[in-house]
């Protein structure tokens, strides 16, 4: 009976979705409909395998999964930490690797050392709060931004930023550097808690197949 239900995937739009789809394809889960780039469809179906896929903005993926609109999601660890949704994190997919860091001009290093009341700009206020308040026991003023966070210290909005560093290119080009590392990041697979009870065999089998592939 279990096999008759659809298994619905919420994928993060962009590069993560492309890598996820090729990983899923390598273990036999496909969706031809999704390869048609001219299509304006939002939900893609593989009737034969009873699979459904849709693309969403990163921060919305854990929301769809928590509420059960998707059984499975693929999203960056940064988003999972920031959103704090009740979902099972079942697999580190190993791609989308980068680091969450405190960055700023070299001159801000002293401010961090002496636990001064500094201003921190970030797209990730919850991660910044957790790091400064709970891990470092430092009271700071956190300012939420929505992108191009590197501007913060450059134009004098903040002393430092908490942001994702991948190649380090953006920081270098703007005279900023990594001052402290908060945590490593990568793409994770998440599962709705009820789906895990309702379709345990199917989901566990998928996780095992993906884990096997990732360990190769
Ligand atoms: C991310 C991040 C950095 C940049 C880091 O921004 O916020 O700005 O990538 O990558 P790098 O170390 O390889 O230079 P994104 O491109 O997602 O856009 P955003 O500035 O709008 O957040």
PDB file of C-alpha atoms and ligand atoms in Angstrom:
ATOM      1  CA  UNK A   1       0.000   0.000   0.000  1.00  0.00           C
ATOM      2  CA  UNK A   2       2.828   2.351   0.995  1.00  0.00           C
ATOM      3  CA  UNK A   3       4.117   2.468  -2.597  1.00  0.00           C
ATOM      4  CA  UNK A   4       0.862   4.028  -3.928  1.00  0.00           C
ATOM      5  CA  UNK A   5       1.387   7.433  -2.319  1.00  0.00           C
ATOM      6  CA  UNK A   6       3.343  10.203  -3.954  1.00  0.00           C
ATOM      7  CA  UNK A   7       6.661  11.100  -2.411  1.00  0.00           C
ATOM      8  CA  UNK A   8       6.958  14.882  -2.679  1.00  0.00           C
ATOM      9  CA  UNK A   9      10.290  16.717  -2.800  1.00  0.00           C
ATOM     10  CA  UNK A  10      10.827  20.442  -2.142  1.00  0.00           C
ATOM     11  CA  UNK A  11      14.120  21.526  -3.688  1.00  0.00           C
ATOM     12  CA  UNK A  12      16.013  24.792  -3.280  1.00  0.00           C
ATOM     13  CA  UNK A  13      15.896  26.723  -6.564  1.00  0.00           C
ATOM     14  CA  UNK A  14      19.200  27.075  -8.393  1.00  0.00           C
ATOM     15  CA  UNK A  15      22.450  25.195  -8.110  1.00  0.00           C
ATOM     16  CA  UNK A  16      21.406  22.999  -5.187  1.00  0.00           C
ATOM     17  CA  UNK A  17      18.376  21.754  -7.149  1.00  0.00           C
ATOM     18  CA  UNK A  18      20.494  20.844 -10.160  1.00  0.00           C
ATOM     19  CA  UNK A  19      22.978  18.892  -8.050  1.00  0.00           C
ATOM     20  CA  UNK A  20      20.153  17.216  -6.122  1.00  0.00           C
ATOM     21  CA  UNK A  21      18.423  16.099  -9.305  1.00  0.00           C
ATOM     22  CA  UNK A  22      21.580  14.514 -10.691  1.00  0.00           C
ATOM     23  CA  UNK A  23      22.207  12.774  -7.365  1.00  0.00           C
ATOM     24  CA  UNK A  24      18.625  11.453  -7.321  1.00  0.00           C
ATOM     25  CA  UNK A  25      18.995  10.354 -10.937  1.00  0.00           C
ATOM     26  CA  UNK A  26      22.125   8.380 -10.025  1.00  0.00           C
ATOM     27  CA  UNK A  27      20.005   6.256  -7.657  1.00  0.00           C
ATOM     28  CA  UNK A  28      17.190   5.846 -10.196  1.00  0.00           C
ATOM     29  CA  UNK A  29      14.756   8.645  -9.250  1.00  0.00           C
ATOM     30  CA  UNK A  30      14.063  10.741 -12.308  1.00  0.00           C
ATOM     31  CA  UNK A  31      11.799  13.510 -13.504  1.00  0.00           C
ATOM     32  CA  UNK A  32      11.879  14.092 -17.253  1.00  0.00           C
ATOM     33  CA  UNK A  33       9.281  16.883 -16.985  1.00  0.00           C
ATOM     34  CA  UNK A  34      11.699  18.974 -14.985  1.00  0.00           C
ATOM     35  CA  UNK A  35      14.348  18.987 -17.696  1.00  0.00           C
ATOM     36  CA  UNK A  36      12.201  21.099 -20.010  1.00  0.00           C
ATOM     37  CA  UNK A  37      13.625  24.541 -19.208  1.00  0.00           C
ATOM     38  CA  UNK A  38      10.903  26.355 -21.182  1.00  0.00           C
ATOM     39  CA  UNK A  39       8.174  24.928 -18.967  1.00  0.00           C
ATOM     40  CA  UNK A  40       6.403  27.280 -16.560  1.00  0.00           C
ATOM     41  CA  UNK A  41       5.008  24.460 -14.483  1.00  0.00           C
ATOM     42  CA  UNK A  42       5.562  24.676 -10.751  1.00  0.00           C
ATOM     43  CA  UNK A  43       5.070  21.041  -9.823  1.00  0.00           C
ATOM     44  CA  UNK A  44       6.653  18.198 -11.760  1.00  0.00           C
ATOM     45  CA  UNK A  45       5.484  14.608 -11.608  1.00  0.00           C
ATOM     46  CA  UNK A  46       6.865  11.192 -12.399  1.00  0.00           C
ATOM     47  CA  UNK A  47       3.663   9.109 -12.478  1.00  0.00           C
ATOM     48  CA  UNK A  48       5.414   5.808 -12.904  1.00  0.00           C
ATOM     49  CA  UNK A  49       7.597   6.234  -9.828  1.00  0.00           C
ATOM     50  CA  UNK A  50       4.942   8.207  -7.914  1.00  0.00           C
ATOM     51  CA  UNK A  51       7.271  11.166  -7.361  1.00  0.00           C
ATOM     52  CA  UNK A  52       6.477  14.878  -7.232  1.00  0.00           C
ATOM     53  CA  UNK A  53       8.987  17.724  -7.219  1.00  0.00           C
ATOM     54  CA  UNK A  54       8.727  21.460  -6.745  1.00  0.00           C
ATOM     55  CA  UNK A  55      11.222  24.288  -6.456  1.00  0.00           C
ATOM     56  CA  UNK A  56      11.116  26.893  -3.696  1.00  0.00           C
ATOM     57  CA  UNK A  57      13.244  29.656  -2.189  1.00  0.00           C
ATOM     58  CA  UNK A  58      15.721  28.216   0.336  1.00  0.00           C
ATOM     59  CA  UNK A  59      14.130  29.584   3.523  1.00  0.00           C
ATOM     60  CA  UNK A  60      10.711  28.239   2.439  1.00  0.00           C
ATOM     61  CA  UNK A  61      11.908  24.636   1.944  1.00  0.00           C
ATOM     62  CA  UNK A  62      11.956  23.700   5.684  1.00  0.00           C
ATOM     63  CA  UNK A  63       8.512  25.332   6.016  1.00  0.00           C
ATOM     64  CA  UNK A  64       6.997  23.109   3.298  1.00  0.00           C
ATOM     65  CA  UNK A  65       8.598  20.071   4.922  1.00  0.00           C
ATOM     66  CA  UNK A  66       7.573  20.911   8.514  1.00  0.00           C
ATOM     67  CA  UNK A  67       3.925  21.312   7.468  1.00  0.00           C
ATOM     68  CA  UNK A  68       3.981  18.137   5.362  1.00  0.00           C
ATOM     69  CA  UNK A  69       3.381  19.840   1.993  1.00  0.00           C
ATOM     70  CA  UNK A  70       6.606  18.070   1.016  1.00  0.00           C
ATOM     71  CA  UNK A  71       7.828  14.783   2.486  1.00  0.00           C
ATOM     72  CA  UNK A  72      11.470  15.508   1.710  1.00  0.00           C
ATOM     73  CA  UNK A  73      13.478  18.687   1.223  1.00  0.00           C
ATOM     74  CA  UNK A  74      16.982  19.621   0.193  1.00  0.00           C
ATOM     75  CA  UNK A  75      18.354  22.833   1.631  1.00  0.00           C
ATOM     76  CA  UNK A  76      21.558  24.423   2.952  1.00  0.00           C
ATOM     77  CA  UNK A  77      22.528  23.863   6.587  1.00  0.00           C
ATOM     78  CA  UNK A  78      22.640  27.675   6.971  1.00  0.00           C
ATOM     79  CA  UNK A  79      18.903  27.851   6.235  1.00  0.00           C
ATOM     80  CA  UNK A  80      18.131  24.966   8.593  1.00  0.00           C
ATOM     81  CA  UNK A  81      20.000  26.651  11.446  1.00  0.00           C
ATOM     82  CA  UNK A  82      18.397  30.008  10.736  1.00  0.00           C
ATOM     83  CA  UNK A  83      14.816  28.762  10.332  1.00  0.00           C
ATOM     84  CA  UNK A  84      14.833  26.265  13.235  1.00  0.00           C
ATOM     85  CA  UNK A  85      11.970  24.162  11.833  1.00  0.00           C
ATOM     86  CA  UNK A  86      10.828  20.843  13.301  1.00  0.00           C
ATOM     87  CA  UNK A  87      12.079  18.424  10.644  1.00  0.00           C
ATOM     88  CA  UNK A  88      14.416  15.440  10.646  1.00  0.00           C
ATOM     89  CA  UNK A  89      17.830  16.188   9.142  1.00  0.00           C
ATOM     90  CA  UNK A  90      18.782  12.825   7.681  1.00  0.00           C
ATOM     91  CA  UNK A  91      21.713  13.240   5.309  1.00  0.00           C
ATOM     92  CA  UNK A  92      24.659  15.500   4.553  1.00  0.00           C
ATOM     93  CA  UNK A  93      24.735  15.534   0.744  1.00  0.00           C
ATOM     94  CA  UNK A  94      28.320  16.778   0.664  1.00  0.00           C
ATOM     95  CA  UNK A  95      27.798  19.476  -1.968  1.00  0.00           C
ATOM     96  CA  UNK A  96      27.193  23.196  -1.553  1.00  0.00           C
ATOM     97  CA  UNK A  97      30.102  23.237   0.883  1.00  0.00           C
ATOM     98  CA  UNK A  98      30.980  26.599   2.443  1.00  0.00           C
ATOM     99  CA  UNK A  99      31.463  28.181   5.893  1.00  0.00           C
ATOM    100  CA  UNK A 100      29.489  30.567   8.089  1.00  0.00           C
ATOM    101  CA  UNK A 101      31.962  33.156   9.307  1.00  0.00           C
ATOM    102  CA  UNK A 102      32.341  36.408  11.177  1.00  0.00           C
ATOM    103  CA  UNK A 103      34.020  38.735   8.679  1.00  0.00           C
ATOM    104  CA  UNK A 104      35.181  42.318   8.666  1.00  0.00           C
ATOM    105  CA  UNK A 105      38.192  44.543   8.252  1.00  0.00           C
ATOM    106  CA  UNK A 106      41.389  43.440  10.020  1.00  0.00           C
ATOM    107  CA  UNK A 107      40.858  46.335  12.453  1.00  0.00           C
ATOM    108  CA  UNK A 108      37.712  44.652  13.845  1.00  0.00           C
ATOM    109  CA  UNK A 109      39.762  41.754  15.225  1.00  0.00           C
ATOM    110  CA  UNK A 110      40.526  43.704  18.414  1.00  0.00           C
ATOM    111  CA  UNK A 111      36.835  44.528  18.963  1.00  0.00           C
ATOM    112  CA  UNK A 112      36.000  40.827  18.843  1.00  0.00           C
ATOM    113  CA  UNK A 113      38.817  39.915  21.213  1.00  0.00           C
ATOM    114  CA  UNK A 114      37.792  42.386  23.880  1.00  0.00           C
ATOM    115  CA  UNK A 115      34.109  41.483  23.780  1.00  0.00           C
ATOM    116  CA  UNK A 116      33.075  45.011  22.920  1.00  0.00           C
ATOM    117  CA  UNK A 117      29.472  45.978  22.186  1.00  0.00           C
ATOM    118  CA  UNK A 118      29.760  45.794  18.393  1.00  0.00           C
ATOM    119  CA  UNK A 119      27.280  45.966  15.541  1.00  0.00           C
ATOM    120  CA  UNK A 120      26.845  42.783  13.492  1.00  0.00           C
ATOM    121  CA  UNK A 121      25.022  42.816  10.136  1.00  0.00           C
ATOM    122  CA  UNK A 122      23.678  39.541   8.763  1.00  0.00           C
ATOM    123  CA  UNK A 123      21.117  37.805   6.613  1.00  0.00           C
ATOM    124  CA  UNK A 124      21.179  35.209   9.409  1.00  0.00           C
ATOM    125  CA  UNK A 125      20.200  37.042  12.636  1.00  0.00           C
ATOM    126  CA  UNK A 126      19.366  33.828  14.510  1.00  0.00           C
ATOM    127  CA  UNK A 127      22.710  32.217  13.687  1.00  0.00           C
ATOM    128  CA  UNK A 128      24.501  35.452  14.660  1.00  0.00           C
ATOM    129  CA  UNK A 129      22.544  35.636  17.927  1.00  0.00           C
ATOM    130  CA  UNK A 130      23.244  32.018  18.815  1.00  0.00           C
ATOM    131  CA  UNK A 131      26.962  32.473  18.108  1.00  0.00           C
ATOM    132  CA  UNK A 132      27.537  35.747  19.948  1.00  0.00           C
ATOM    133  CA  UNK A 133      25.056  35.387  22.821  1.00  0.00           C
ATOM    134  CA  UNK A 134      25.305  31.689  23.611  1.00  0.00           C
ATOM    135  CA  UNK A 135      28.671  30.531  22.327  1.00  0.00           C
ATOM    136  CA  UNK A 136      30.795  33.617  22.948  1.00  0.00           C
ATOM    137  CA  UNK A 137      28.736  35.245  25.722  1.00  0.00           C
ATOM    138  CA  UNK A 138      29.153  38.590  23.993  1.00  0.00           C
ATOM    139  CA  UNK A 139      26.343  41.136  23.843  1.00  0.00           C
ATOM    140  CA  UNK A 140      26.142  42.619  20.355  1.00  0.00           C
ATOM    141  CA  UNK A 141      23.702  44.644  18.306  1.00  0.00           C
ATOM    142  CA  UNK A 142      22.422  42.468  15.434  1.00  0.00           C
ATOM    143  CA  UNK A 143      21.154  44.178  12.294  1.00  0.00           C
ATOM    144  CA  UNK A 144      19.214  42.104   9.769  1.00  0.00           C
ATOM    145  CA  UNK A 145      20.051  42.649   6.080  1.00  0.00           C
ATOM    146  CA  UNK A 146      18.688  40.861   3.020  1.00  0.00           C
ATOM    147  CA  UNK A 147      21.764  40.567   0.804  1.00  0.00           C
ATOM    148  CA  UNK A 148      25.078  42.148  -0.199  1.00  0.00           C
ATOM    149  CA  UNK A 149      25.887  42.053   3.496  1.00  0.00           C
ATOM    150  CA  UNK A 150      29.538  42.907   2.815  1.00  0.00           C
ATOM    151  CA  UNK A 151      28.373  46.491   2.416  1.00  0.00           C
ATOM    152  CA  UNK A 152      27.801  46.671   6.186  1.00  0.00           C
ATOM    153  CA  UNK A 153      31.379  47.342   7.358  1.00  0.00           C
ATOM    154  CA  UNK A 154      32.286  49.161   4.132  1.00  0.00           C
ATOM    155  CA  UNK A 155      29.697  51.910   4.467  1.00  0.00           C
ATOM    156  CA  UNK A 156      29.806  51.992   8.268  1.00  0.00           C
ATOM    157  CA  UNK A 157      26.527  50.276   9.112  1.00  0.00           C
ATOM    158  CA  UNK A 158      28.230  47.572  11.169  1.00  0.00           C
ATOM    159  CA  UNK A 159      31.636  46.577  12.577  1.00  0.00           C
ATOM    160  CA  UNK A 160      31.450  43.001  11.270  1.00  0.00           C
ATOM    161  CA  UNK A 161      29.131  40.658   9.367  1.00  0.00           C
ATOM    162  CA  UNK A 162      28.072  37.035   9.829  1.00  0.00           C
ATOM    163  CA  UNK A 163      27.877  35.556   6.361  1.00  0.00           C
ATOM    164  CA  UNK A 164      28.606  32.639   4.066  1.00  0.00           C
ATOM    165  CA  UNK A 165      32.113  32.344   2.679  1.00  0.00           C
ATOM    166  CA  UNK A 166      32.632  29.985  -0.221  1.00  0.00           C
ATOM    167  CA  UNK A 167      35.715  30.935  -2.266  1.00  0.00           C
ATOM    168  CA  UNK A 168      36.500  34.063  -0.236  1.00  0.00           C
ATOM    169  CA  UNK A 169      36.462  36.098  -3.460  1.00  0.00           C
ATOM    170  CA  UNK A 170      33.768  38.556  -2.371  1.00  0.00           C
ATOM    171  CA  UNK A 171      35.622  39.339   0.870  1.00  0.00           C
ATOM    172  CA  UNK A 172      38.996  39.808  -0.888  1.00  0.00           C
ATOM    173  CA  UNK A 173      37.565  42.136  -3.493  1.00  0.00           C
ATOM    174  CA  UNK A 174      36.098  44.285  -0.752  1.00  0.00           C
ATOM    175  CA  UNK A 175      39.036  44.459   1.640  1.00  0.00           C
ATOM    176  CA  UNK A 176      37.415  42.210   4.248  1.00  0.00           C
ATOM    177  CA  UNK A 177      38.574  38.969   5.815  1.00  0.00           C
ATOM    178  CA  UNK A 178      37.431  35.992   7.839  1.00  0.00           C
ATOM    179  CA  UNK A 179      37.886  36.858  11.513  1.00  0.00           C
ATOM    180  CA  UNK A 180      36.193  33.828  13.126  1.00  0.00           C
ATOM    181  CA  UNK A 181      34.542  30.656  11.839  1.00  0.00           C
ATOM    182  CA  UNK A 182      31.034  29.945  13.105  1.00  0.00           C
ATOM    183  CA  UNK A 183      30.442  26.531  11.466  1.00  0.00           C
ATOM    184  CA  UNK A 184      30.899  24.504   8.268  1.00  0.00           C
ATOM    185  CA  UNK A 185      27.905  24.260   5.907  1.00  0.00           C
ATOM    186  CA  UNK A 186      26.642  21.996   3.119  1.00  0.00           C
ATOM    187  CA  UNK A 187      23.395  20.796   1.542  1.00  0.00           C
ATOM    188  CA  UNK A 188      21.234  18.576   3.764  1.00  0.00           C
ATOM    189  CA  UNK A 189      18.293  16.292   3.138  1.00  0.00           C
ATOM    190  CA  UNK A 190      15.382  16.817   5.527  1.00  0.00           C
ATOM    191  CA  UNK A 191      12.253  14.726   6.104  1.00  0.00           C
ATOM    192  CA  UNK A 192       8.812  15.538   7.492  1.00  0.00           C
ATOM    193  CA  UNK A 193       8.354  13.828  10.860  1.00  0.00           C
ATOM    194  CA  UNK A 194       4.978  12.270  10.003  1.00  0.00           C
ATOM    195  CA  UNK A 195       6.120  11.114   6.527  1.00  0.00           C
ATOM    196  CA  UNK A 196       8.929   9.227   8.234  1.00  0.00           C
ATOM    197  CA  UNK A 197       6.294   7.258  10.200  1.00  0.00           C
ATOM    198  CA  UNK A 198       3.910   6.850   7.243  1.00  0.00           C
ATOM    199  CA  UNK A 199       6.368   5.756   4.551  1.00  0.00           C
ATOM    200  CA  UNK A 200       9.303   4.443   6.582  1.00  0.00           C
ATOM    201  CA  UNK A 201      10.469   1.726   4.184  1.00  0.00           C
ATOM    202  CA  UNK A 202      10.428   3.925   1.122  1.00  0.00           C
ATOM    203  CA  UNK A 203      12.202   6.860   2.785  1.00  0.00           C
ATOM    204  CA  UNK A 204      14.759   4.727   4.614  1.00  0.00           C
ATOM    205  CA  UNK A 205      15.510   2.831   1.409  1.00  0.00           C
ATOM    206  CA  UNK A 206      16.092   6.118  -0.421  1.00  0.00           C
ATOM    207  CA  UNK A 207      18.395   7.396   2.344  1.00  0.00           C
ATOM    208  CA  UNK A 208      20.375   4.139   2.285  1.00  0.00           C
ATOM    209  CA  UNK A 209      20.770   4.274  -1.500  1.00  0.00           C
ATOM    210  CA  UNK A 210      21.880   7.903  -1.401  1.00  0.00           C
ATOM    211  CA  UNK A 211      24.290   7.217   1.448  1.00  0.00           C
ATOM    212  CA  UNK A 212      25.783   4.335  -0.556  1.00  0.00           C
ATOM    213  CA  UNK A 213      26.241   6.607  -3.554  1.00  0.00           C
ATOM    214  CA  UNK A 214      27.795   9.417  -1.494  1.00  0.00           C
ATOM    215  CA  UNK A 215      30.291   7.057   0.119  1.00  0.00           C
ATOM    216  CA  UNK A 216      31.608   5.805  -3.248  1.00  0.00           C
TER     217      UNK A 216
HETATM  218  C1  LIG B   1      26.877  34.718  -0.855  1.00  0.00           C
HETATM  219  C2  LIG B   1      27.420  35.305   0.438  1.00  0.00           C
HETATM  220  C3  LIG B   1      28.640  36.058  -0.015  1.00  0.00           C
HETATM  221  C4  LIG B   1      29.136  35.249  -1.199  1.00  0.00           C
HETATM  222  C5  LIG B   1      30.293  34.383  -0.757  1.00  0.00           C
HETATM  223  O1  LIG B   1      26.088  35.710  -1.443  1.00  0.00           O
HETATM  224  O2  LIG B   1      26.459  36.121   1.071  1.00  0.00           O
HETATM  225  O3  LIG B   1      28.296  37.367  -0.427  1.00  0.00           O
HETATM  226  O4  LIG B   1      28.045  34.413  -1.623  1.00  0.00           O
HETATM  227  O5  LIG B   1      30.865  33.668  -1.813  1.00  0.00           O
HETATM  228  P1  LIG B   1      32.428  33.725  -2.129  1.00  0.00           P
HETATM  229  O6  LIG B   1      33.172  33.469  -0.833  1.00  0.00           O
HETATM  230  O7  LIG B   1      32.650  32.609  -3.112  1.00  0.00           O
HETATM  231  O8  LIG B   1      32.750  35.073  -2.701  1.00  0.00           O
HETATM  232  P2  LIG B   1      25.032  35.419  -2.587  1.00  0.00           P
HETATM  233  O9  LIG B   1      25.728  35.293  -3.887  1.00  0.00           O
HETATM  234  O10 LIG B   1      24.201  34.255  -2.186  1.00  0.00           O
HETATM  235  O11 LIG B   1      24.159  36.751  -2.628  1.00  0.00           O
HETATM  236  P3  LIG B   1      23.721  37.821  -1.537  1.00  0.00           P
HETATM  237  O12 LIG B   1      24.862  38.772  -1.371  1.00  0.00           O
HETATM  238  O13 LIG B   1      22.537  38.471  -2.140  1.00  0.00           O
HETATM  239  O14 LIG B   1      23.409  37.111  -0.257  1.00  0.00           O
END
